[in-house]
mmCIF file of C-alpha atoms in Angstrom:
data_model
loop_
_atom_site.group_PDB
_atom_site.id
_atom_site.type_symbol
_atom_site.label_atom_id
_atom_site.label_comp_id
_atom_site.label_asym_id
_atom_site.label_seq_id
_atom_site.Cartn_x
_atom_site.Cartn_y
_atom_site.Cartn_z
ATOM 1 C CA UNK A 1 -38.381 -170.943 -43.297
ATOM 2 C CA UNK A 2 -39.035 -167.278 -42.566
ATOM 3 C CA UNK A 3 -40.142 -166.705 -46.159
ATOM 4 C CA UNK A 4 -42.533 -169.644 -45.928
ATOM 5 C CA UNK A 5 -44.104 -168.291 -42.745
ATOM 6 C CA UNK A 6 -44.385 -164.828 -44.306
ATOM 7 C CA UNK A 7 -46.130 -166.255 -47.375
ATOM 8 C CA UNK A 8 -48.629 -168.166 -45.191
ATOM 9 C CA UNK A 9 -49.299 -164.995 -43.195
ATOM 10 C CA UNK A 10 -49.925 -162.929 -46.340
ATOM 11 C CA UNK A 11 -52.301 -165.553 -47.769
ATOM 12 C CA UNK A 12 -54.202 -165.603 -44.498
ATOM 13 C CA UNK A 13 -54.537 -161.812 -44.473
ATOM 14 C CA UNK A 14 -55.816 -161.799 -48.079
ATOM 15 C CA UNK A 15 -58.487 -164.395 -47.199
ATOM 16 C CA UNK A 16 -59.573 -162.414 -44.134
ATOM 17 C CA UNK A 17 -59.694 -159.084 -46.012
ATOM 18 C CA UNK A 18 -61.585 -160.626 -48.905
ATOM 19 C CA UNK A 19 -64.169 -161.932 -46.499
ATOM 20 C CA UNK A 20 -64.604 -158.400 -45.092
ATOM 21 C CA UNK A 21 -65.572 -156.831 -48.430
ATOM 22 C CA UNK A 22 -69.261 -155.897 -48.513
ATOM 23 C CA UNK A 23 -71.291 -157.916 -50.991
ATOM 24 C CA UNK A 24 -74.480 -156.638 -52.581
ATOM 25 C CA UNK A 25 -77.075 -158.657 -54.439
ATOM 26 C CA UNK A 26 -77.888 -157.225 -57.858
ATOM 27 C CA UNK A 27 -81.616 -157.634 -57.189
ATOM 28 C CA UNK A 28 -81.331 -154.885 -54.598
ATOM 29 C CA UNK A 29 -79.493 -152.395 -56.796
ATOM 30 C CA UNK A 30 -80.732 -149.738 -59.190
ATOM 31 C CA UNK A 31 -77.981 -149.513 -61.825
ATOM 32 C CA UNK A 32 -77.915 -145.918 -63.124
ATOM 33 C CA UNK A 33 -77.761 -145.844 -66.923
ATOM 34 C CA UNK A 34 -78.465 -142.174 -67.710
ATOM 35 C CA UNK A 35 -78.499 -139.110 -65.506
ATOM 36 C CA UNK A 36 -79.790 -135.589 -66.093
ATOM 37 C CA UNK A 37 -78.766 -132.496 -64.149
ATOM 38 C CA UNK A 38 -80.788 -129.269 -63.903
ATOM 39 C CA UNK A 39 -80.491 -126.126 -61.792
ATOM 40 C CA UNK A 40 -83.520 -124.921 -59.821
ATOM 41 C CA UNK A 41 -84.639 -121.404 -58.904
ATOM 42 C CA UNK A 42 -83.845 -121.954 -55.222
ATOM 43 C CA UNK A 43 -80.202 -122.737 -55.994
ATOM 44 C CA UNK A 44 -80.569 -126.500 -55.618
ATOM 45 C CA UNK A 45 -79.842 -129.139 -58.222
ATOM 46 C CA UNK A 46 -82.294 -131.678 -59.564
ATOM 47 C CA UNK A 47 -81.031 -134.961 -60.899
ATOM 48 C CA UNK A 48 -83.239 -137.194 -63.045
ATOM 49 C CA UNK A 49 -82.034 -140.771 -63.057
ATOM 50 C CA UNK A 50 -82.755 -143.623 -65.434
ATOM 51 C CA UNK A 51 -81.885 -146.911 -63.762
ATOM 52 C CA UNK A 52 -82.141 -150.641 -64.356
ATOM 53 C CA UNK A 53 -83.850 -152.794 -61.762
ATOM 54 C CA UNK A 54 -83.591 -156.553 -61.685
ATOM 55 C CA UNK A 55 -86.972 -157.306 -60.135
ATOM 56 C CA UNK A 56 -88.752 -160.450 -61.288
ATOM 57 C CA UNK A 57 -92.121 -159.026 -60.245
ATOM 58 C CA UNK A 58 -91.787 -155.866 -62.382
ATOM 59 C CA UNK A 59 -92.630 -155.812 -66.099
ATOM 60 C CA UNK A 60 -90.516 -152.721 -66.808
ATOM 61 C CA UNK A 61 -86.800 -153.127 -66.171
ATOM 62 C CA UNK A 62 -86.160 -149.382 -66.699
ATOM 63 C CA UNK A 63 -87.356 -146.833 -64.139
ATOM 64 C CA UNK A 64 -87.028 -143.049 -63.722
ATOM 65 C CA UNK A 65 -86.662 -141.207 -60.421
ATOM 66 C CA UNK A 66 -85.741 -137.609 -59.526
ATOM 67 C CA UNK A 67 -84.114 -136.046 -56.489
ATOM 68 C CA UNK A 68 -82.995 -132.621 -55.297
ATOM 69 C CA UNK A 69 -80.047 -131.389 -53.287
ATOM 70 C CA UNK A 70 -77.226 -128.899 -53.014
ATOM 71 C CA UNK A 71 -74.825 -131.352 -54.682
ATOM 72 C CA UNK A 72 -75.149 -134.083 -57.311
ATOM 73 C CA UNK A 73 -74.536 -136.856 -54.781
ATOM 74 C CA UNK A 74 -76.932 -135.179 -52.365
ATOM 75 C CA UNK A 75 -79.620 -135.129 -55.060
ATOM 76 C CA UNK A 76 -78.965 -138.799 -55.751
ATOM 77 C CA UNK A 77 -79.356 -139.597 -52.056
ATOM 78 C CA UNK A 78 -82.662 -137.726 -52.088
ATOM 79 C CA UNK A 79 -83.764 -139.737 -55.125
ATOM 80 C CA UNK A 80 -82.859 -142.923 -53.299
ATOM 81 C CA UNK A 81 -85.572 -142.159 -50.720
ATOM 82 C CA UNK A 82 -88.149 -142.615 -53.500
ATOM 83 C CA UNK A 83 -87.180 -146.131 -54.506
ATOM 84 C CA UNK A 84 -86.576 -149.395 -52.682
ATOM 85 C CA UNK A 85 -83.441 -149.992 -54.753
ATOM 86 C CA UNK A 86 -79.977 -148.705 -53.864
ATOM 87 C CA UNK A 87 -78.984 -146.394 -56.728
ATOM 88 C CA UNK A 88 -75.421 -146.961 -57.874
ATOM 89 C CA UNK A 89 -73.394 -145.156 -60.564
ATOM 90 C CA UNK A 90 -71.668 -148.250 -61.876
ATOM 91 C CA UNK A 91 -73.113 -148.145 -65.408
ATOM 92 C CA UNK A 92 -73.659 -144.452 -66.265
ATOM 93 C CA UNK A 93 -73.255 -144.201 -70.030
ATOM 94 C CA UNK A 94 -74.734 -140.744 -70.604
ATOM 95 C CA UNK A 95 -75.030 -137.532 -68.596
ATOM 96 C CA UNK A 96 -77.332 -134.756 -69.836
ATOM 97 C CA UNK A 97 -77.177 -131.135 -68.675
ATOM 98 C CA UNK A 98 -80.147 -128.802 -68.881
ATOM 99 C CA UNK A 99 -79.446 -125.653 -70.895
ATOM 100 C CA UNK A 100 -79.454 -123.406 -67.829
ATOM 101 C CA UNK A 101 -77.026 -125.670 -65.976
ATOM 102 C CA UNK A 102 -74.732 -125.817 -69.047
ATOM 103 C CA UNK A 103 -74.761 -122.025 -69.440
ATOM 104 C CA UNK A 104 -73.749 -121.570 -65.787
ATOM 105 C CA UNK A 105 -70.880 -124.032 -66.149
ATOM 106 C CA UNK A 106 -70.560 -127.797 -65.825
ATOM 107 C CA UNK A 107 -67.106 -128.089 -64.242
ATOM 108 C CA UNK A 108 -68.494 -128.875 -60.737
ATOM 109 C CA UNK A 109 -70.406 -131.829 -62.185
ATOM 110 C CA UNK A 110 -67.389 -133.054 -64.141
ATOM 111 C CA UNK A 111 -65.311 -132.852 -60.978
ATOM 112 C CA UNK A 112 -67.874 -135.033 -59.191
ATOM 113 C CA UNK A 113 -67.728 -137.588 -61.999
ATOM 114 C CA UNK A 114 -63.937 -137.555 -62.017
ATOM 115 C CA UNK A 115 -63.832 -138.308 -58.298
ATOM 116 C CA UNK A 116 -66.165 -141.296 -58.598
ATOM 117 C CA UNK A 117 -64.136 -144.440 -59.291
ATOM 118 C CA UNK A 118 -67.284 -146.230 -60.469
ATOM 119 C CA UNK A 119 -67.812 -143.810 -63.356
ATOM 120 C CA UNK A 120 -66.119 -144.635 -66.672
ATOM 121 C CA UNK A 121 -64.409 -141.710 -68.410
ATOM 122 C CA UNK A 122 -65.842 -142.986 -71.724
ATOM 123 C CA UNK A 123 -69.413 -141.957 -70.814
ATOM 124 C CA UNK A 124 -71.058 -139.539 -73.272
ATOM 125 C CA UNK A 125 -72.015 -135.976 -72.379
ATOM 126 C CA UNK A 126 -74.907 -134.015 -73.905
ATOM 127 C CA UNK A 127 -77.007 -130.882 -73.398
ATOM 128 C CA UNK A 128 -80.787 -130.550 -73.428
ATOM 129 C CA UNK A 129 -82.346 -127.668 -75.323
ATOM 130 C CA UNK A 130 -84.698 -127.221 -72.344
ATOM 131 C CA UNK A 131 -84.157 -129.270 -69.193
ATOM 132 C CA UNK A 132 -82.561 -132.674 -68.867
ATOM 133 C CA UNK A 133 -85.661 -133.858 -67.016
ATOM 134 C CA UNK A 134 -87.902 -132.935 -69.976
ATOM 135 C CA UNK A 135 -85.751 -134.862 -72.458
ATOM 136 C CA UNK A 136 -85.632 -137.982 -70.291
ATOM 137 C CA UNK A 137 -89.328 -138.018 -69.374
ATOM 138 C CA UNK A 138 -90.458 -137.296 -72.941
ATOM 139 C CA UNK A 139 -88.265 -140.131 -74.192
ATOM 140 C CA UNK A 140 -89.891 -142.527 -71.732
ATOM 141 C CA UNK A 141 -93.496 -141.757 -72.805
ATOM 142 C CA UNK A 142 -93.405 -144.836 -74.990
ATOM 143 C CA UNK A 143 -93.454 -147.774 -72.508
ATOM 144 C CA UNK A 144 -91.676 -149.935 -75.072
ATOM 145 C CA UNK A 145 -88.694 -147.540 -75.198
ATOM 146 C CA UNK A 146 -85.689 -147.885 -72.930
ATOM 147 C CA UNK A 147 -85.007 -144.143 -72.826
ATOM 148 C CA UNK A 148 -81.484 -144.442 -71.448
ATOM 149 C CA UNK A 149 -80.456 -146.884 -74.146
ATOM 150 C CA UNK A 150 -82.281 -144.887 -76.832
ATOM 151 C CA UNK A 151 -80.537 -141.598 -75.993
ATOM 152 C CA UNK A 152 -77.145 -143.276 -75.734
ATOM 153 C CA UNK A 153 -77.576 -145.015 -79.099
ATOM 154 C CA UNK A 154 -78.853 -141.789 -80.666
ATOM 155 C CA UNK A 155 -75.547 -140.092 -79.871
ATOM 156 C CA UNK A 156 -73.412 -143.162 -80.533
ATOM 157 C CA UNK A 157 -74.824 -143.610 -84.052
ATOM 158 C CA UNK A 158 -74.173 -139.938 -84.866
ATOM 159 C CA UNK A 159 -70.559 -140.441 -83.823
ATOM 160 C CA UNK A 160 -70.158 -143.726 -85.724
ATOM 161 C CA UNK A 161 -71.471 -142.112 -88.912
ATOM 162 C CA UNK A 162 -69.133 -139.111 -88.467
ATOM 163 C CA UNK A 163 -71.996 -136.645 -88.059
ATOM 164 C CA UNK A 164 -70.689 -135.160 -84.794
ATOM 165 C CA UNK A 165 -67.327 -135.429 -83.037
ATOM 166 C CA UNK A 166 -67.118 -137.778 -80.069
ATOM 167 C CA UNK A 167 -67.497 -136.046 -76.691
ATOM 168 C CA UNK A 168 -66.923 -138.269 -73.681
ATOM 169 C CA UNK A 169 -66.073 -137.215 -70.138
ATOM 170 C CA UNK A 170 -62.413 -137.772 -70.979
ATOM 171 C CA UNK A 171 -62.650 -135.774 -74.231
ATOM 172 C CA UNK A 172 -64.332 -132.810 -72.546
ATOM 173 C CA UNK A 173 -61.860 -132.633 -69.661
ATOM 174 C CA UNK A 174 -58.934 -132.878 -72.104
ATOM 175 C CA UNK A 175 -60.352 -130.069 -74.269
ATOM 176 C CA UNK A 176 -61.141 -127.967 -71.186
ATOM 177 C CA UNK A 177 -57.555 -128.038 -69.926
ATOM 178 C CA UNK A 178 -55.981 -127.936 -73.401
ATOM 179 C CA UNK A 179 -55.499 -124.244 -74.241
ATOM 180 C CA UNK A 180 -56.104 -123.658 -77.942
ATOM 181 C CA UNK A 181 -59.211 -125.743 -78.529
ATOM 182 C CA UNK A 182 -62.679 -125.490 -76.987
ATOM 183 C CA UNK A 183 -65.006 -128.409 -76.255
ATOM 184 C CA UNK A 184 -68.322 -129.023 -77.988
ATOM 185 C CA UNK A 185 -71.289 -131.188 -77.038
ATOM 186 C CA UNK A 186 -74.399 -132.559 -78.805
ATOM 187 C CA UNK A 187 -77.699 -130.837 -77.984
ATOM 188 C CA UNK A 188 -80.906 -132.855 -77.699
ATOM 189 C CA UNK A 189 -84.311 -131.395 -78.500
ATOM 190 C CA UNK A 190 -87.822 -132.657 -77.832
ATOM 191 C CA UNK A 191 -90.193 -133.451 -80.684
ATOM 192 C CA UNK A 192 -93.825 -134.576 -80.417
ATOM 193 C CA UNK A 193 -92.771 -138.212 -80.273
ATOM 194 C CA UNK A 194 -89.246 -138.476 -78.845
ATOM 195 C CA UNK A 195 -85.981 -136.528 -78.385
ATOM 196 C CA UNK A 196 -83.583 -136.062 -81.279
ATOM 197 C CA UNK A 197 -80.129 -134.572 -81.887
ATOM 198 C CA UNK A 198 -80.536 -131.220 -83.596
ATOM 199 C CA UNK A 199 -77.494 -129.047 -82.799
ATOM 200 C CA UNK A 200 -74.008 -128.965 -81.314
ATOM 201 C CA UNK A 201 -73.228 -126.741 -78.349
ATOM 202 C CA UNK A 202 -70.133 -124.514 -78.282
ATOM 203 C CA UNK A 203 -68.391 -124.145 -74.927
ATOM 204 C CA UNK A 204 -66.082 -121.422 -73.699
ATOM 205 C CA UNK A 205 -64.190 -123.141 -70.922
ATOM 206 C CA UNK A 206 -67.011 -125.063 -69.196
ATOM 207 C CA UNK A 207 -69.890 -122.761 -70.169
ATOM 208 C CA UNK A 208 -72.304 -123.179 -73.081
ATOM 209 C CA UNK A 209 -72.164 -119.933 -75.093
ATOM 210 C CA UNK A 210 -73.743 -120.842 -78.424
ATOM 211 C CA UNK A 211 -74.606 -123.576 -80.876
ATOM 212 C CA UNK A 212 -74.317 -124.582 -84.512
ATOM 213 C CA UNK A 213 -76.590 -126.820 -86.629
ATOM 214 C CA UNK A 214 -75.780 -130.507 -86.299
ATOM 215 C CA UNK A 215 -74.947 -130.580 -90.027
ATOM 216 C CA UNK A 216 -72.089 -128.107 -89.511
ATOM 217 C CA UNK A 217 -70.437 -130.323 -86.891
ATOM 218 C CA UNK A 218 -69.185 -132.476 -89.758
ATOM 219 C CA UNK A 219 -66.842 -129.634 -90.758
ATOM 220 C CA UNK A 220 -65.194 -129.746 -87.335
ATOM 221 C CA UNK A 221 -65.128 -133.532 -87.337
ATOM 222 C CA UNK A 222 -63.223 -133.626 -90.630
ATOM 223 C CA UNK A 223 -60.371 -131.672 -89.018
ATOM 224 C CA UNK A 224 -60.136 -134.153 -86.152
ATOM 225 C CA UNK A 225 -60.280 -137.509 -87.927
ATOM 226 C CA UNK A 226 -60.709 -139.250 -91.251
ATOM 227 C CA UNK A 227 -64.424 -139.480 -92.026
ATOM 228 C CA UNK A 228 -65.888 -142.176 -94.239
ATOM 229 C CA UNK A 229 -69.627 -142.502 -93.801
ATOM 230 C CA UNK A 230 -71.202 -139.034 -93.779
ATOM 231 C CA UNK A 231 -73.877 -137.895 -96.201
ATOM 232 C CA UNK A 232 -74.191 -134.200 -97.047
ATOM 233 C CA UNK A 233 -76.921 -132.274 -98.809
ATOM 234 C CA UNK A 234 -75.647 -129.183 -100.637
ATOM 235 C CA UNK A 235 -77.258 -126.342 -102.566
ATOM 236 C CA UNK A 236 -75.388 -125.610 -105.814
ATOM 237 C CA UNK A 237 -75.968 -122.775 -108.322
ATOM 238 C CA UNK A 238 -77.994 -123.905 -111.309
ATOM 239 C CA UNK A 239 -76.562 -121.524 -113.927
ATOM 240 C CA UNK A 240 -73.200 -123.325 -114.534
ATOM 241 C CA UNK A 241 -75.111 -126.558 -115.237
ATOM 242 C CA UNK A 242 -77.912 -125.198 -117.440
ATOM 243 C CA UNK A 243 -76.580 -126.524 -120.738
ATOM 244 C CA UNK A 244 -76.139 -130.010 -119.270
ATOM 245 C CA UNK A 245 -79.706 -130.359 -117.976
ATOM 246 C CA UNK A 246 -81.861 -132.941 -119.717
ATOM 247 C CA UNK A 247 -84.911 -130.742 -120.211
ATOM 248 C CA UNK A 248 -88.187 -132.615 -120.669
ATOM 249 C CA UNK A 249 -89.730 -129.465 -122.148
ATOM 250 C CA UNK A 250 -92.396 -127.174 -120.752
ATOM 251 C CA UNK A 251 -92.220 -123.832 -118.988
ATOM 252 C CA UNK A 252 -88.793 -122.515 -118.070
ATOM 253 C CA UNK A 253 -88.054 -122.671 -114.342
ATOM 254 C CA UNK A 254 -87.030 -119.617 -112.284
ATOM 255 C CA UNK A 255 -84.942 -121.744 -109.906
ATOM 256 C CA UNK A 256 -81.444 -120.475 -109.241
ATOM 257 C CA UNK A 257 -80.143 -123.446 -107.245
ATOM 258 C CA UNK A 258 -80.606 -127.197 -107.030
ATOM 259 C CA UNK A 259 -79.831 -129.785 -104.375
ATOM 260 C CA UNK A 260 -77.270 -132.547 -104.462
ATOM 261 C CA UNK A 261 -76.795 -135.389 -101.979
ATOM 262 C CA UNK A 262 -73.248 -136.681 -101.633
ATOM 263 C CA UNK A 263 -71.621 -139.367 -99.542
ATOM 264 C CA UNK A 264 -68.130 -138.692 -98.204
ATOM 265 C CA UNK A 265 -66.194 -141.885 -98.806
ATOM 266 C CA UNK A 266 -62.964 -140.406 -97.531
ATOM 267 C CA UNK A 267 -62.512 -136.959 -96.017
ATOM 268 C CA UNK A 268 -59.644 -135.448 -94.051
ATOM 269 C CA UNK A 269 -58.438 -131.968 -93.203
ATOM 270 C CA UNK A 270 -55.126 -130.452 -92.175
ATOM 271 C CA UNK A 271 -54.435 -127.106 -90.500
ATOM 272 C CA UNK A 272 -51.212 -125.108 -90.610
ATOM 273 C CA UNK A 273 -49.838 -121.601 -90.123
ATOM 274 C CA UNK A 274 -48.978 -119.448 -93.137
ATOM 275 C CA UNK A 275 -47.747 -116.345 -91.327
ATOM 276 C CA UNK A 276 -47.547 -115.899 -87.549
ATOM 277 C CA UNK A 277 -47.268 -112.107 -87.760
ATOM 278 C CA UNK A 278 -50.409 -111.614 -89.826
ATOM 279 C CA UNK A 279 -52.185 -114.487 -88.014
ATOM 280 C CA UNK A 280 -52.843 -116.247 -91.314
ATOM 281 C CA UNK A 281 -53.644 -119.955 -91.356
ATOM 282 C CA UNK A 282 -54.452 -122.431 -94.098
ATOM 283 C CA UNK A 283 -56.719 -125.444 -94.010
ATOM 284 C CA UNK A 284 -56.551 -128.107 -96.705
ATOM 285 C CA UNK A 285 -59.518 -130.434 -97.090
ATOM 286 C CA UNK A 286 -59.384 -133.532 -99.278
ATOM 287 C CA UNK A 287 -62.614 -135.367 -100.057
ATOM 288 C CA UNK A 288 -63.468 -138.440 -102.127
ATOM 289 C CA UNK A 289 -67.178 -138.379 -102.883
ATOM 290 C CA UNK A 290 -69.983 -140.473 -104.209
ATOM 291 C CA UNK A 291 -72.756 -138.513 -105.915
ATOM 292 C CA UNK A 292 -76.016 -140.057 -104.710
ATOM 293 C CA UNK A 293 -78.898 -137.866 -105.834
ATOM 294 C CA UNK A 294 -79.715 -134.691 -107.768
ATOM 295 C CA UNK A 295 -82.915 -132.670 -107.903
ATOM 296 C CA UNK A 296 -82.193 -131.899 -111.577
ATOM 297 C CA UNK A 297 -81.595 -134.318 -114.420
ATOM 298 C CA UNK A 298 -78.015 -133.499 -115.337
ATOM 299 C CA UNK A 299 -75.826 -135.598 -117.612
ATOM 300 C CA UNK A 300 -72.981 -136.479 -115.266
ATOM 301 C CA UNK A 301 -71.118 -139.173 -117.213
ATOM 302 C CA UNK A 302 -69.051 -136.554 -119.023
ATOM 303 C CA UNK A 303 -65.669 -135.843 -117.320
ATOM 304 C CA UNK A 304 -66.271 -132.154 -118.007
ATOM 305 C CA UNK A 305 -69.538 -132.217 -116.040
ATOM 306 C CA UNK A 306 -67.956 -134.161 -113.168
ATOM 307 C CA UNK A 307 -65.180 -131.573 -113.004
ATOM 308 C CA UNK A 308 -67.826 -128.848 -112.842
ATOM 309 C CA UNK A 309 -69.583 -130.637 -109.987
ATOM 310 C CA UNK A 310 -66.285 -130.973 -108.127
ATOM 311 C CA UNK A 311 -65.542 -127.267 -108.568
ATOM 312 C CA UNK A 312 -68.955 -126.146 -107.276
ATOM 313 C CA UNK A 313 -68.862 -128.598 -104.356
ATOM 314 C CA UNK A 314 -65.419 -127.281 -103.388
ATOM 315 C CA UNK A 315 -66.732 -123.718 -103.397
ATOM 316 C CA UNK A 316 -69.773 -124.696 -101.345
ATOM 317 C CA UNK A 317 -67.760 -126.540 -98.660
ATOM 318 C CA UNK A 318 -65.177 -123.735 -98.441
ATOM 319 C CA UNK A 319 -67.946 -121.179 -97.932
ATOM 320 C CA UNK A 320 -69.473 -123.308 -95.167
ATOM 321 C CA UNK A 321 -66.094 -123.326 -93.415
ATOM 322 C CA UNK A 322 -65.734 -119.554 -93.760
ATOM 323 C CA UNK A 323 -69.239 -118.959 -92.411
ATOM 324 C CA UNK A 324 -68.660 -121.312 -89.484
ATOM 325 C CA UNK A 325 -65.332 -119.667 -88.655
ATOM 326 C CA UNK A 326 -66.950 -116.226 -88.618
ATOM 327 C CA UNK A 327 -69.675 -117.576 -86.325
ATOM 328 C CA UNK A 328 -67.328 -119.069 -83.736
ATOM 329 C CA UNK A 329 -65.007 -116.048 -83.856
ATOM 330 C CA UNK A 330 -67.950 -113.840 -82.954
ATOM 331 C CA UNK A 331 -68.655 -116.096 -79.965
ATOM 332 C CA UNK A 332 -64.978 -116.132 -79.005
ATOM 333 C CA UNK A 333 -64.582 -119.914 -79.124
ATOM 334 C CA UNK A 334 -62.293 -122.198 -81.104
ATOM 335 C CA UNK A 335 -63.774 -125.670 -81.685
ATOM 336 C CA UNK A 336 -61.398 -126.202 -84.644
ATOM 337 C CA UNK A 337 -58.182 -126.095 -82.640
ATOM 338 C CA UNK A 338 -56.317 -123.312 -84.448
ATOM 339 C CA UNK A 339 -54.940 -122.311 -81.058
ATOM 340 C CA UNK A 340 -53.096 -125.625 -80.856
ATOM 341 C CA UNK A 341 -51.554 -125.001 -84.272
ATOM 342 C CA UNK A 342 -50.569 -121.480 -83.231
ATOM 343 C CA UNK A 343 -48.988 -122.711 -79.981
ATOM 344 C CA UNK A 344 -46.852 -125.308 -81.785
ATOM 345 C CA UNK A 345 -45.337 -122.556 -83.962
ATOM 346 C CA UNK A 346 -44.551 -120.229 -81.063
ATOM 347 C CA UNK A 347 -40.919 -120.072 -80.037
ATOM 348 C CA UNK A 348 -41.523 -121.127 -76.466
ATOM 349 C CA UNK A 349 -44.461 -123.388 -77.309
ATOM 350 C CA UNK A 350 -46.614 -121.810 -74.607
ATOM 351 C CA UNK A 351 -50.045 -120.229 -74.935
ATOM 352 C CA UNK A 352 -52.311 -118.857 -72.241
ATOM 353 C CA UNK A 353 -56.077 -118.989 -72.550
ATOM 354 C CA UNK A 354 -56.552 -115.214 -72.248
ATOM 355 C CA UNK A 355 -53.882 -114.602 -74.900
ATOM 356 C CA UNK A 356 -55.603 -116.886 -77.420
ATOM 357 C CA UNK A 357 -59.026 -115.385 -76.655
ATOM 358 C CA UNK A 358 -57.618 -111.988 -77.646
ATOM 359 C CA UNK A 359 -55.978 -113.337 -80.827
ATOM 360 C CA UNK A 360 -58.830 -115.539 -82.071
ATOM 361 C CA UNK A 361 -61.097 -112.788 -83.528
ATOM 362 C CA UNK A 362 -58.237 -111.553 -85.733
ATOM 363 C CA UNK A 363 -57.065 -114.790 -87.342
ATOM 364 C CA UNK A 364 -57.525 -115.309 -91.088
ATOM 365 C CA UNK A 365 -57.941 -118.786 -92.535
ATOM 366 C CA UNK A 366 -57.604 -119.751 -96.179
ATOM 367 C CA UNK A 367 -59.721 -122.828 -96.862
ATOM 368 C CA UNK A 368 -58.728 -124.979 -99.817
ATOM 369 C CA UNK A 369 -61.043 -127.874 -100.640
ATOM 370 C CA UNK A 370 -60.050 -130.623 -103.065
ATOM 371 C CA UNK A 371 -63.130 -132.686 -103.939
ATOM 372 C CA UNK A 372 -62.992 -135.706 -106.225
ATOM 373 C CA UNK A 373 -66.074 -137.599 -107.368
ATOM 374 C CA UNK A 374 -65.047 -141.247 -107.558
ATOM 375 C CA UNK A 375 -68.576 -142.670 -107.885
ATOM 376 C CA UNK A 376 -71.938 -141.420 -109.038
ATOM 377 C CA UNK A 377 -75.038 -143.484 -108.423
ATOM 378 C CA UNK A 378 -74.045 -147.121 -108.772
ATOM 379 C CA UNK A 379 -71.566 -146.373 -111.565
ATOM 380 C CA UNK A 380 -67.861 -146.036 -110.774
#
């Protein structure tokens, strides 16, 4: 009997509490889709917000509003004064940081996001080459463009096609606290028509310290996951292929290189330690390729010629890795994750950030690339 009374009491409390929850009509909300954060000269922050409004009387469902404040939430409150919709962070899919804000450090903004239960940790993060406000407003110049959706899809497609590694709020925070690997982030740039992804930012802790071309991000991506859809354009030396060129006649060319477009059907890398004392590592890269296009007419059906292509492609990719390693070592960052490999092989399995920063410039990596052409053109 007591249990029955207790059950009735609990059900009654649930009904009462449910009735007390505040309800909000969607027509009165501005659902934030994309948000930009910039620092101002006076020390304040400016947030530029792209939000959805469900107003039957408005032709444009997407709106942009800006606000200023000492904090991100304070800037959002200020922005709310400029619209008759209540701005809510329930659907933020992308946050963009102006270059100056990213160089100063983005941890305070990540902390704000992490404390907001409405924000999904799968939202994408990006940097603007100028200010976040510029990227968002330039993207919205075309009234037919939903700038928030466009920017999100721009990054999403680059991730799907293995061009750049994925960088969500969760990924960045994990990399930030994981000693031995530094986070990276796509950088957006403004063109005459609309923003585009042109580089990848390198972070030391939470600060932007440098960047690499977007094309080089593939090299990092191949050490994180198996890639299957990326296309690469390489410059190969012409001399080894001279006797296989189908010459139509005419004046001899002075060209020393030619271009080749390849599709990576299957690519994967593996890192390991060779010698802890000499700080020597090895990285093995295996690639199955489809040869799509050449700027020279070269007879490729011969196994000997295919083997020559594979050899020169291997040398080209290995050199790209060496050049990229030298670049990041100079900046003192490790987007590859060699620090993680080093830590695993330490006796105690522990590695402090300062310790790895001191070691990183002195590591040596031997890159071994195994490239196999399994298709060329439409012929297997």
